[in-house]
mmCIF file of C-alpha atoms in Angstrom:
data_model
loop_
_atom_site.group_PDB
_atom_site.id
_atom_site.type_symbol
_atom_site.label_atom_id
_atom_site.label_comp_id
_atom_site.label_asym_id
_atom_site.label_seq_id
_atom_site.Cartn_x
_atom_site.Cartn_y
_atom_site.Cartn_z
ATOM 1 C CA MET P 199 -146.054 -122.147 -0.568
ATOM 2 C CA GLY P 200 -149.040 -124.625 -1.735
ATOM 3 C CA ASP P 201 -146.417 -126.953 -3.494
ATOM 4 C CA PHE P 202 -144.593 -127.300 -0.437
ATOM 5 C CA TYR P 203 -147.674 -127.723 1.722
ATOM 6 C CA LYS P 204 -148.780 -130.555 -0.723
ATOM 7 C CA GLU P 205 -145.431 -132.259 -0.429
ATOM 8 C CA GLY P 206 -145.910 -132.490 3.115
ATOM 9 C CA LEU P 207 -143.961 -129.688 4.153
ATOM 10 C CA GLU P 208 -145.861 -127.451 6.945
ATOM 11 C CA LYS P 209 -142.946 -125.068 7.290
ATOM 12 C CA VAL P 210 -140.174 -124.401 5.130
ATOM 13 C CA SER P 211 -136.573 -122.423 5.623
ATOM 14 C CA ARG P 212 -136.596 -119.141 3.972
ATOM 15 C CA LYS P 213 -133.007 -120.765 2.167
ATOM 16 C CA HIS P 214 -135.372 -123.324 0.465
ATOM 17 C CA ILE P 215 -137.762 -120.708 -0.657
ATOM 18 C CA VAL P 216 -135.002 -118.579 -2.132
ATOM 19 C CA ASP P 217 -133.501 -121.504 -3.815
ATOM 20 C CA THR P 218 -136.834 -122.928 -5.198
ATOM 21 C CA ALA P 219 -137.849 -119.341 -6.488
ATOM 22 C CA TYR P 220 -134.418 -118.681 -8.224
ATOM 23 C CA LYS P 221 -134.726 -121.974 -9.748
ATOM 24 C CA ILE P 222 -137.939 -121.621 -11.035
ATOM 25 C CA ALA P 223 -138.383 -117.567 -11.949
ATOM 26 C CA SER P 224 -134.677 -116.345 -11.534
ATOM 27 C CA ALA P 225 -135.884 -114.437 -8.575
ATOM 28 C CA LYS P 226 -133.119 -112.475 -6.382
ATOM 29 C CA ARG P 227 -132.882 -113.019 -2.781
ATOM 30 C CA LYS P 228 -134.155 -109.430 -1.796
ATOM 31 C CA THR P 229 -137.183 -109.634 -3.942
ATOM 32 C CA VAL P 230 -138.300 -113.040 -2.104
ATOM 33 C CA ASP P 231 -137.466 -111.769 1.356
ATOM 34 C CA ASN P 232 -139.651 -108.563 0.528
ATOM 35 C CA THR P 233 -142.378 -110.640 -0.909
ATOM 36 C CA LEU P 234 -142.367 -113.140 2.431
ATOM 37 C CA GLY P 235 -142.558 -109.971 4.359
ATOM 38 C CA ILE P 236 -145.248 -108.487 2.743
ATOM 39 C CA MET P 237 -147.306 -111.862 2.451
ATOM 40 C CA VAL P 238 -146.879 -112.132 6.335
ATOM 41 C CA ASN P 239 -148.018 -108.851 6.833
ATOM 42 C CA LYS P 240 -151.292 -109.581 4.844
ATOM 43 C CA LYS P 241 -151.862 -112.554 6.805
ATOM 44 C CA LYS P 242 -151.012 -115.062 3.996
ATOM 45 C CA LEU P 243 -148.151 -116.641 5.796
ATOM 46 C CA LYS P 244 -146.958 -117.116 9.236
ATOM 47 C CA ARG P 245 -143.324 -116.744 10.401
ATOM 48 C CA PHE P 246 -142.854 -120.212 12.835
ATOM 49 C CA GLN P 247 -139.442 -119.043 14.039
ATOM 50 C CA LYS P 248 -137.042 -116.876 12.649
ATOM 51 C CA GLY P 249 -136.220 -118.067 8.835
ATOM 52 C CA PHE P 250 -139.215 -120.523 8.567
ATOM 53 C CA TYR P 251 -142.648 -120.195 6.986
ATOM 54 C CA GLY P 252 -145.640 -121.778 6.704
ATOM 55 C CA LEU P 253 -149.505 -121.110 5.174
ATOM 56 C CA VAL P 254 -152.083 -119.961 7.523
ATOM 57 C CA ASP P 255 -154.927 -122.371 7.732
ATOM 58 C CA SER P 256 -157.214 -120.230 5.744
ATOM 59 C CA GLU P 257 -154.572 -120.678 3.021
ATOM 60 C CA ILE P 258 -154.477 -124.369 3.685
ATOM 61 C CA GLN P 259 -158.162 -124.994 3.275
ATOM 62 C CA LYS P 260 -157.637 -123.107 -0.390
ATOM 63 C CA VAL P 261 -154.802 -125.746 -1.109
ATOM 64 C CA GLU P 262 -156.670 -128.860 -0.042
ATOM 65 C CA ASN P 263 -159.755 -127.771 -1.806
ATOM 66 C CA SER P 264 -158.072 -127.064 -4.924
ATOM 67 C CA SER P 265 -156.358 -130.344 -5.180
ATOM 68 C CA ARG P 266 -159.877 -132.376 -4.805
#
């Protein structure tokens, strides 16, 4: 998700995340869906609306600080 944020995308569709995860790591759709749910519950991601995810403010700060 940090890479999406660096590209200027504040919210990303689930389909885009699944497609990218499959290209990079051959991750299955169900695995990605389960991981997204866990990350939302742990407050690492937020759900903007059904099917769209983004980083929470604390994670955005970590991404911005690491890119300096």
